[in-house]
Every structure is written in C-alpha cells, then in structure tokens.
CSV table of C-alpha atoms and ligand atoms in Angstrom, one decimal:
chain,number,residue,atom,x,y,z
I,1,UNK,CA,-22.4,-0.6,-46.4
I,2,UNK,CA,-21.1,-0.1,-42.2
I,3,UNK,CA,-19.9,-4.1,-41.5
I,4,UNK,CA,-21.1,-6.0,-38.4
I,5,UNK,CA,-18.2,-7.2,-35.6
I,6,UNK,CA,-18.1,-10.3,-37.0
I,7,UNK,CA,-17.8,-9.8,-40.5
I,8,UNK,CA,-15.1,-7.0,-38.9
I,9,UNK,CA,-12.7,-9.9,-37.6
I,10,UNK,CA,-13.1,-12.2,-40.3
I,11,UNK,CA,-9.4,-13.0,-41.2
I,12,UNK,CA,-8.2,-11.1,-38.2
I,13,UNK,CA,-5.8,-13.0,-36.3
I,14,UNK,CA,-6.5,-12.3,-33.0
I,15,UNK,CA,-4.4,-14.1,-30.7
I,16,UNK,CA,-1.1,-12.9,-32.9
I,17,UNK,CA,-2.5,-9.4,-32.2
I,18,UNK,CA,-2.6,-9.8,-28.1
I,19,UNK,CA,0.6,-11.0,-28.9
I,20,UNK,CA,1.7,-8.8,-30.7
I,21,UNK,CA,0.6,-6.6,-28.9
I,22,UNK,CA,1.6,-7.4,-25.2
I,23,UNK,CA,5.3,-8.4,-25.8
I,24,UNK,CA,6.0,-4.6,-27.3
I,25,UNK,CA,3.9,-3.2,-24.0
I,26,UNK,CA,5.6,-5.8,-21.8
I,27,UNK,CA,9.3,-3.8,-22.6
I,28,UNK,CA,8.5,-0.6,-23.5
I,29,UNK,CA,6.0,1.0,-21.5
I,30,UNK,CA,6.3,4.2,-19.7
I,31,UNK,CA,7.0,3.7,-15.7
I,32,UNK,CA,4.7,5.7,-14.7
I,33,UNK,CA,3.9,5.5,-10.5
I,34,UNK,CA,0.0,4.2,-10.4
I,35,UNK,CA,1.8,1.4,-12.3
I,36,UNK,CA,3.9,-0.1,-10.2
I,37,UNK,CA,1.3,-1.6,-8.0
I,38,UNK,CA,-2.2,-3.4,-8.7
I,39,UNK,CA,-3.8,-1.2,-6.4
I,40,UNK,CA,-7.4,-0.3,-6.9
I,41,UNK,CA,-7.3,3.2,-5.7
I,42,UNK,CA,-4.7,4.4,-6.8
I,43,UNK,CA,-5.8,3.8,-10.5
I,44,UNK,CA,-9.2,5.0,-9.8
I,45,UNK,CA,-7.6,7.9,-8.8
I,46,UNK,CA,-5.3,8.2,-11.8
I,47,UNK,CA,-8.3,7.4,-14.7
I,48,UNK,CA,-9.6,10.3,-13.5
I,49,UNK,CA,-7.3,13.2,-13.4
I,50,UNK,CA,-6.2,11.5,-16.6
I,51,UNK,CA,-9.4,12.3,-18.1
I,52,UNK,CA,-8.6,15.5,-20.6
I,53,UNK,CA,-5.6,15.7,-18.9
I,54,UNK,CA,-1.8,15.3,-19.8
I,55,UNK,CA,0.4,12.4,-18.6
I,56,UNK,CA,3.4,14.8,-17.6
I,57,UNK,CA,1.1,17.3,-16.5
I,58,UNK,CA,-1.3,14.0,-13.5
I,59,UNK,CA,2.2,13.2,-12.5
I,60,UNK,CA,3.8,15.9,-9.9
I,61,UNK,CA,-0.5,16.0,-9.0
I,62,UNK,CA,-0.6,12.2,-8.8
I,63,UNK,CA,2.4,11.9,-6.3
I,64,UNK,CA,1.1,14.9,-4.1
I,65,UNK,CA,-2.7,12.7,-3.5
I,66,UNK,CA,-1.9,9.2,-2.7
I,67,UNK,CA,1.4,11.3,-0.2
I,68,UNK,CA,-2.0,13.9,1.6
I,69,UNK,CA,-4.8,10.9,1.1
I,70,UNK,CA,-2.8,7.2,0.9
I,71,UNK,CA,-5.3,4.5,1.1
I,72,UNK,CA,-9.5,5.2,-0.2
I,73,UNK,CA,-10.6,5.7,3.8
I,74,UNK,CA,-7.8,8.5,4.2
I,75,UNK,CA,-9.7,10.6,1.0
I,76,UNK,CA,-13.5,9.5,2.3
I,77,UNK,CA,-12.7,11.0,5.8
I,78,UNK,CA,-11.5,14.0,4.2
I,79,UNK,CA,-12.7,17.2,4.4
I,80,UNK,CA,-14.0,18.5,0.9
I,81,UNK,CA,-12.2,22.0,1.6
I,82,UNK,CA,-9.3,20.2,1.5
I,83,UNK,CA,-9.6,17.6,-1.8
I,84,UNK,CA,-10.0,20.6,-3.5
I,85,UNK,CA,-6.3,22.1,-2.4
I,86,UNK,CA,-5.0,19.1,-2.8
I,87,UNK,CA,-6.4,19.3,-6.5
I,88,UNK,CA,-6.0,22.2,-6.7
I,89,UNK,CA,-4.5,23.3,-11.0
I,90,UNK,CA,-5.9,20.3,-13.0
I,91,UNK,CA,-9.1,21.9,-13.3
I,92,UNK,CA,-12.9,20.5,-13.9
I,93,UNK,CA,-13.2,19.9,-11.0
I,94,UNK,CA,-16.4,18.1,-11.2
I,95,UNK,CA,-14.0,15.0,-11.8
I,96,UNK,CA,-12.4,15.2,-7.8
I,97,UNK,CA,-16.4,16.2,-6.6
I,98,UNK,CA,-18.2,13.1,-7.7
I,99,UNK,CA,-14.3,10.2,-6.9
I,100,UNK,CA,-15.0,11.9,-3.0
I,101,UNK,CA,-18.7,11.2,-3.3
I,102,UNK,CA,-18.0,7.5,-5.1
I,103,UNK,CA,-15.5,6.5,-2.5
I,104,UNK,CA,-17.8,7.2,0.1
I,105,UNK,CA,-20.2,6.0,-1.4
I,106,UNK,CA,-17.8,2.7,-1.2
I,107,UNK,CA,-16.4,2.8,2.3
I,108,UNK,CA,-20.0,3.0,3.3
I,109,UNK,CA,-21.1,0.4,1.6
I,110,UNK,CA,-18.2,-1.3,0.8
I,111,UNK,CA,-16.1,-1.8,3.8
I,112,UNK,CA,-14.0,0.7,2.5
I,113,UNK,CA,-12.7,-2.4,-0.4
I,114,UNK,CA,-13.3,-0.5,-4.8
I,115,UNK,CA,-15.9,-2.9,-6.3
I,116,UNK,CA,-14.7,-5.4,-8.8
I,117,UNK,CA,-18.3,-6.2,-10.3
I,118,UNK,CA,-19.4,-3.5,-13.2
I,119,UNK,CA,-22.6,-3.4,-11.2
I,120,UNK,CA,-22.1,-1.4,-8.4
I,121,UNK,CA,-18.7,-0.5,-9.4
I,122,UNK,CA,-20.8,1.8,-13.0
I,123,UNK,CA,-23.4,2.8,-10.2
I,124,UNK,CA,-20.6,5.0,-8.2
I,125,UNK,CA,-21.0,9.2,-9.1
I,126,UNK,CA,-19.0,9.9,-11.9
I,127,UNK,CA,-17.8,6.2,-12.7
I,128,UNK,CA,-18.8,6.0,-16.7
I,129,UNK,CA,-18.3,2.9,-19.3
I,130,UNK,CA,-14.2,4.0,-19.8
I,131,UNK,CA,-13.4,4.4,-16.4
I,132,UNK,CA,-15.0,1.3,-15.7
I,133,UNK,CA,-13.8,-1.1,-17.9
I,134,UNK,CA,-9.9,0.5,-17.4
I,135,UNK,CA,-10.5,-0.3,-13.0
I,136,UNK,CA,-12.1,-2.9,-13.4
I,137,UNK,CA,-9.4,-5.4,-16.3
I,138,UNK,CA,-6.5,-3.1,-14.5
I,139,UNK,CA,-6.3,-3.6,-10.8
I,140,UNK,CA,-9.1,-6.6,-11.4
I,141,UNK,CA,-7.9,-8.6,-14.7
I,142,UNK,CA,-11.5,-8.8,-15.8
I,143,UNK,CA,-12.0,-9.3,-19.6
I,144,UNK,CA,-14.1,-5.1,-20.0
I,145,UNK,CA,-14.1,-3.2,-22.2
I,146,UNK,CA,-12.7,1.2,-22.2
I,147,UNK,CA,-12.7,2.7,-24.9
I,148,UNK,CA,-11.7,6.1,-25.4
I,149,UNK,CA,-11.2,8.8,-28.2
I,150,UNK,CA,-7.8,7.2,-28.1
I,151,UNK,CA,-8.6,3.7,-28.5
I,152,UNK,CA,-10.8,4.2,-31.3
I,153,UNK,CA,-8.8,6.6,-32.9
I,154,UNK,CA,-6.4,3.3,-32.6
I,155,UNK,CA,-8.8,0.6,-33.6
I,156,UNK,CA,-11.1,2.8,-36.5
I,157,UNK,CA,-6.7,2.5,-38.6
I,158,UNK,CA,-6.0,-1.5,-37.2
I,159,UNK,CA,-9.1,-2.9,-38.3
I,160,UNK,CA,-10.1,0.5,-41.5
I,161,UNK,CA,-13.4,1.5,-39.8
I,162,UNK,CA,-15.4,4.4,-41.5
I,163,UNK,CA,-17.8,4.5,-38.2
I,164,UNK,CA,-17.7,8.2,-36.7
I,165,UNK,CA,-16.4,8.4,-33.3
I,166,UNK,CA,-18.5,11.5,-32.4
I,167,UNK,CA,-21.6,8.6,-32.1
I,168,UNK,CA,-21.6,7.0,-29.0
I,169,UNK,CA,-23.7,4.3,-31.8
I,170,UNK,CA,-20.0,4.4,-32.8
I,171,UNK,CA,-18.2,3.6,-28.9
I,172,UNK,CA,-20.2,0.2,-29.0
I,173,UNK,CA,-20.1,-1.3,-31.3
I,174,UNK,CA,-15.8,-0.8,-29.9
I,175,UNK,CA,-17.0,-1.8,-27.1
I,176,UNK,CA,-18.4,-5.6,-28.3
I,177,UNK,CA,-15.5,-5.0,-30.8
I,178,UNK,CA,-12.3,-4.6,-27.8
I,179,UNK,CA,-15.2,-7.4,-26.3
I,180,UNK,CA,-13.9,-9.7,-28.9
I,181,UNK,CA,-10.4,-9.7,-28.8
I,182,UNK,CA,-9.5,-8.9,-25.2
I,183,UNK,CA,-7.2,-11.1,-24.1
I,184,UNK,CA,-8.9,-13.0,-21.6
I,185,UNK,CA,-5.7,-14.3,-19.8
I,186,UNK,CA,-4.4,-11.0,-19.7
I,187,UNK,CA,-6.6,-8.4,-19.7
I,188,UNK,CA,-5.4,-5.6,-17.5
I,189,UNK,CA,-2.0,-5.0,-20.7
I,190,UNK,CA,-3.9,-5.6,-23.2
I,191,UNK,CA,-5.9,-2.8,-22.5
I,192,UNK,CA,-2.8,-0.2,-21.0
I,193,UNK,CA,-1.3,-1.4,-24.7
I,194,UNK,CA,-4.4,-0.4,-26.8
I,195,UNK,CA,-4.4,3.2,-24.5
I,196,UNK,CA,0.2,2.9,-25.0
I,197,UNK,CA,0.2,2.9,-28.4
I,198,UNK,CA,-2.0,5.4,-29.3
I,199,UNK,CA,-0.6,7.9,-26.9
I,200,UNK,CA,3.5,6.3,-28.0
I,201,UNK,CA,2.1,5.9,-32.4
I,202,UNK,CA,-0.9,5.7,-33.3
I,203,UNK,CA,-1.0,9.7,-32.8
I,204,UNK,CA,-3.9,11.2,-33.9
I,205,UNK,CA,-1.4,13.1,-37.1
I,206,UNK,CA,1.7,12.0,-38.1
I,207,UNK,CA,1.6,7.9,-36.5
I,208,UNK,CA,4.8,6.3,-36.7
I,209,UNK,CA,3.7,3.1,-38.3
I,210,UNK,CA,8.2,1.7,-39.0
I,211,UNK,CA,8.0,1.5,-35.4
I,212,UNK,CA,4.6,-0.4,-35.0
I,213,UNK,CA,4.2,-3.7,-33.8
I,214,UNK,CA,1.1,-4.4,-35.2
I,215,UNK,CA,1.5,-3.3,-38.4
I,216,UNK,CA,1.1,-6.6,-39.5
I,217,UNK,CA,-2.9,-6.7,-38.9
I,218,UNK,CA,-3.4,-2.5,-39.2
I,219,UNK,CA,-6.0,-2.8,-42.8
I,220,UNK,CA,-5.4,0.9,-42.7
I,221,UNK,CA,-1.3,0.8,-43.2
I,222,UNK,CA,-2.2,-1.8,-46.1
I,223,UNK,CA,-3.8,0.4,-48.2
I,224,UNK,CA,-1.5,4.0,-46.5
I,225,UNK,CA,-5.5,4.8,-45.2
I,226,UNK,CA,-3.9,5.8,-41.9
I,227,UNK,CA,-4.5,9.5,-42.2
I,228,UNK,CA,-7.6,9.9,-42.8
I,229,UNK,CA,-9.4,7.9,-39.4
I,230,UNK,CA,-9.9,8.4,-37.7
I,231,UNK,CA,-13.7,10.3,-38.8
I,232,UNK,CA,-14.8,12.0,-37.1
I,233,UNK,CA,-18.1,15.1,-37.3
I,234,UNK,CA,-17.5,18.0,-36.0
I,235,UNK,CA,-20.0,19.6,-33.9
I,236,UNK,CA,-22.1,22.7,-34.6
I,237,UNK,CA,-20.9,25.0,-36.2
I,238,UNK,CA,-21.6,28.4,-33.7
I,239,UNK,CA,-24.8,30.1,-34.8
I,240,UNK,CA,-23.8,33.6,-36.7
I,241,UNK,CA,-24.5,37.1,-34.7
I,242,UNK,CA,-24.6,40.1,-35.9
I,243,UNK,CA,-24.3,43.7,-33.7
I,244,UNK,CA,-24.7,46.8,-34.1
I,245,UNK,CA,-23.8,48.7,-31.8
I,246,UNK,CA,-25.0,52.3,-31.3
I,247,UNK,CA,-23.7,55.1,-29.5
I,248,UNK,CA,-26.4,56.6,-27.9
I,249,UNK,CA,-25.8,60.5,-25.8
I,250,UNK,CA,-24.0,60.2,-22.9
I,251,UNK,CA,-21.7,58.1,-24.5
I,252,UNK,CA,-23.7,54.5,-23.2
I,253,UNK,CA,-23.7,52.4,-25.9
I,254,UNK,CA,-26.2,50.0,-27.0
I,255,UNK,CA,-26.3,46.1,-28.6
I,256,UNK,CA,-29.1,45.3,-31.6
I,257,UNK,CA,-28.6,41.5,-31.9
I,258,UNK,CA,-29.8,41.4,-36.2
L,1,SF4,S1,0.9,1.1,-37.8
L,1,SF4,FE1,0.1,3.2,-38.4
L,1,SF4,S2,-1.8,3.2,-38.4
L,1,SF4,FE2,-1.4,0.7,-38.5
L,1,SF4,S3,-1.9,0.4,-36.8
L,1,SF4,FE3,0.9,1.0,-36.6
L,1,SF4,S4,0.1,2.9,-36.8
L,1,SF4,FE4,-1.2,2.9,-36.3
C-alpha cells in the first residue's frame, strides 16, 4: 500500500533534518559561479544550462554567456543569431530559444525584473515546475519545492518511498513532501543542499552513506536498502521489426518489413 505524505512524515524529525542538511551544505558546498550572488537572471541561466548537462561542462559556458549578456536586458535585446552562437556546444537549442523568448517577455511585461510570483514566473516560455522552484527559492527565498530526478532519488531513499519516479503522480507527491519539510527560514540553502547531496553523496550508484550528513534520518540506509531505490520503470521497449533485403537486378536493394 502506498503511503500518503502525512503518513510518510510520521516520526520524522523535520527540524533536525533541516539543520543537519543545511549545516553540511554551508560547510561543504562547491564553489560554483552562479552561487556567488543572488541575481535571479544568472540563477535562471544556470538552471537552464544545467538541464541535461553536467556542472563541469556548464561552468565555462556560463562564464562566457554572462560575459556576453551580463544582464537580462542585454540578453533580451540581443539578436537570436548572437544568442545561439554563445550557446554553441551546449546542444538542446530549444532551451535557449525558450529562455530568449522568456526574457523578452520579462523585459516587456515586468520591466526587466524576473517575477517573484510563482504564477507569473511559471507562465513564461520553457519554465516548468523545477525551474520555478529553483529560481524562486534560490534567488528570492520563497519556499517552493524544486524536484528533479536527483532530488527524487535522494528523497526516495531517505523516506524509503517505492513509488515509480518515472510517473508524474510521483513527482507531485515529492513536491508535496518537500513543501512540508522545506526550511521556511532558508529555502534557498535547503533546496540547494538536497541537490548537492544528490550530486556529491547520495549518487545513483554506490552512495557514500558513511559520509552522509543525514544518515541518521535515512530509512533506506537503516534497512540496508539504499541500492534498491529509487524505483524507476524503463520506457517501453522499442518494437522489434525485422527487415528482409532483396537484391534485384542491377544491384538495387529493396527492403520489406515482415
Ligand atoms: S544515508 Fe545513504 S542512501 Fe541515505 S541519504 Fe545518505 S547517502 Fe543517500
């Protein structure tokens, strides 16, 4: 039987967990360029770059991009050709096209200020629930959940949740869970700490449980089950199709599917 969020939180020491997690993050966090200031535009750019791309790869692109477009206005006013050129090498060009369209909208509608309202920010092009939570919490200290695959893996283990993380309903459950446990006095560090824990300690394979700052809260560790989580079903297997090649006269090849 799947538990609801209230049942999951029974006997969980939320304040102690927040303290252990944030205390570790403050001491151990990586020195990343987008963490140097709380500029919502730069945090937004970094979050878009980090989708499907590793931190080490993103860092030099981030410096180059911010040097060329240091402000939201500079990016909004730039020609698409220039913007695509600065993105060259990061692939997934729809991400930068959407960001470019979104910052133009911010310049027009909100006078160039990234909106701190969930409704307004999440309605911008290419902005989904994860980006909304990440930018609003990190830049504006708004206690919004930022749940991606990394965070779902970490929380599946801490709370021993066996729901399939490939399902949209599971992501919603994790968002509700984070809304209940997020530190309202420091949502920025709380969300970043969960992401950092997933990147450095609670990694997909062989998590470093003996170095983990929240080990005493972790139900999967207590059961020796961290290697079984998260549960994730694979997508449908590709349909098997057989081909028969018939070589005709003149060396022409005809294929039939059977
Ligand atoms: S104890 Fe291990 S499984 Fe649990 S959160 Fe820490 S690293 Fe992950």
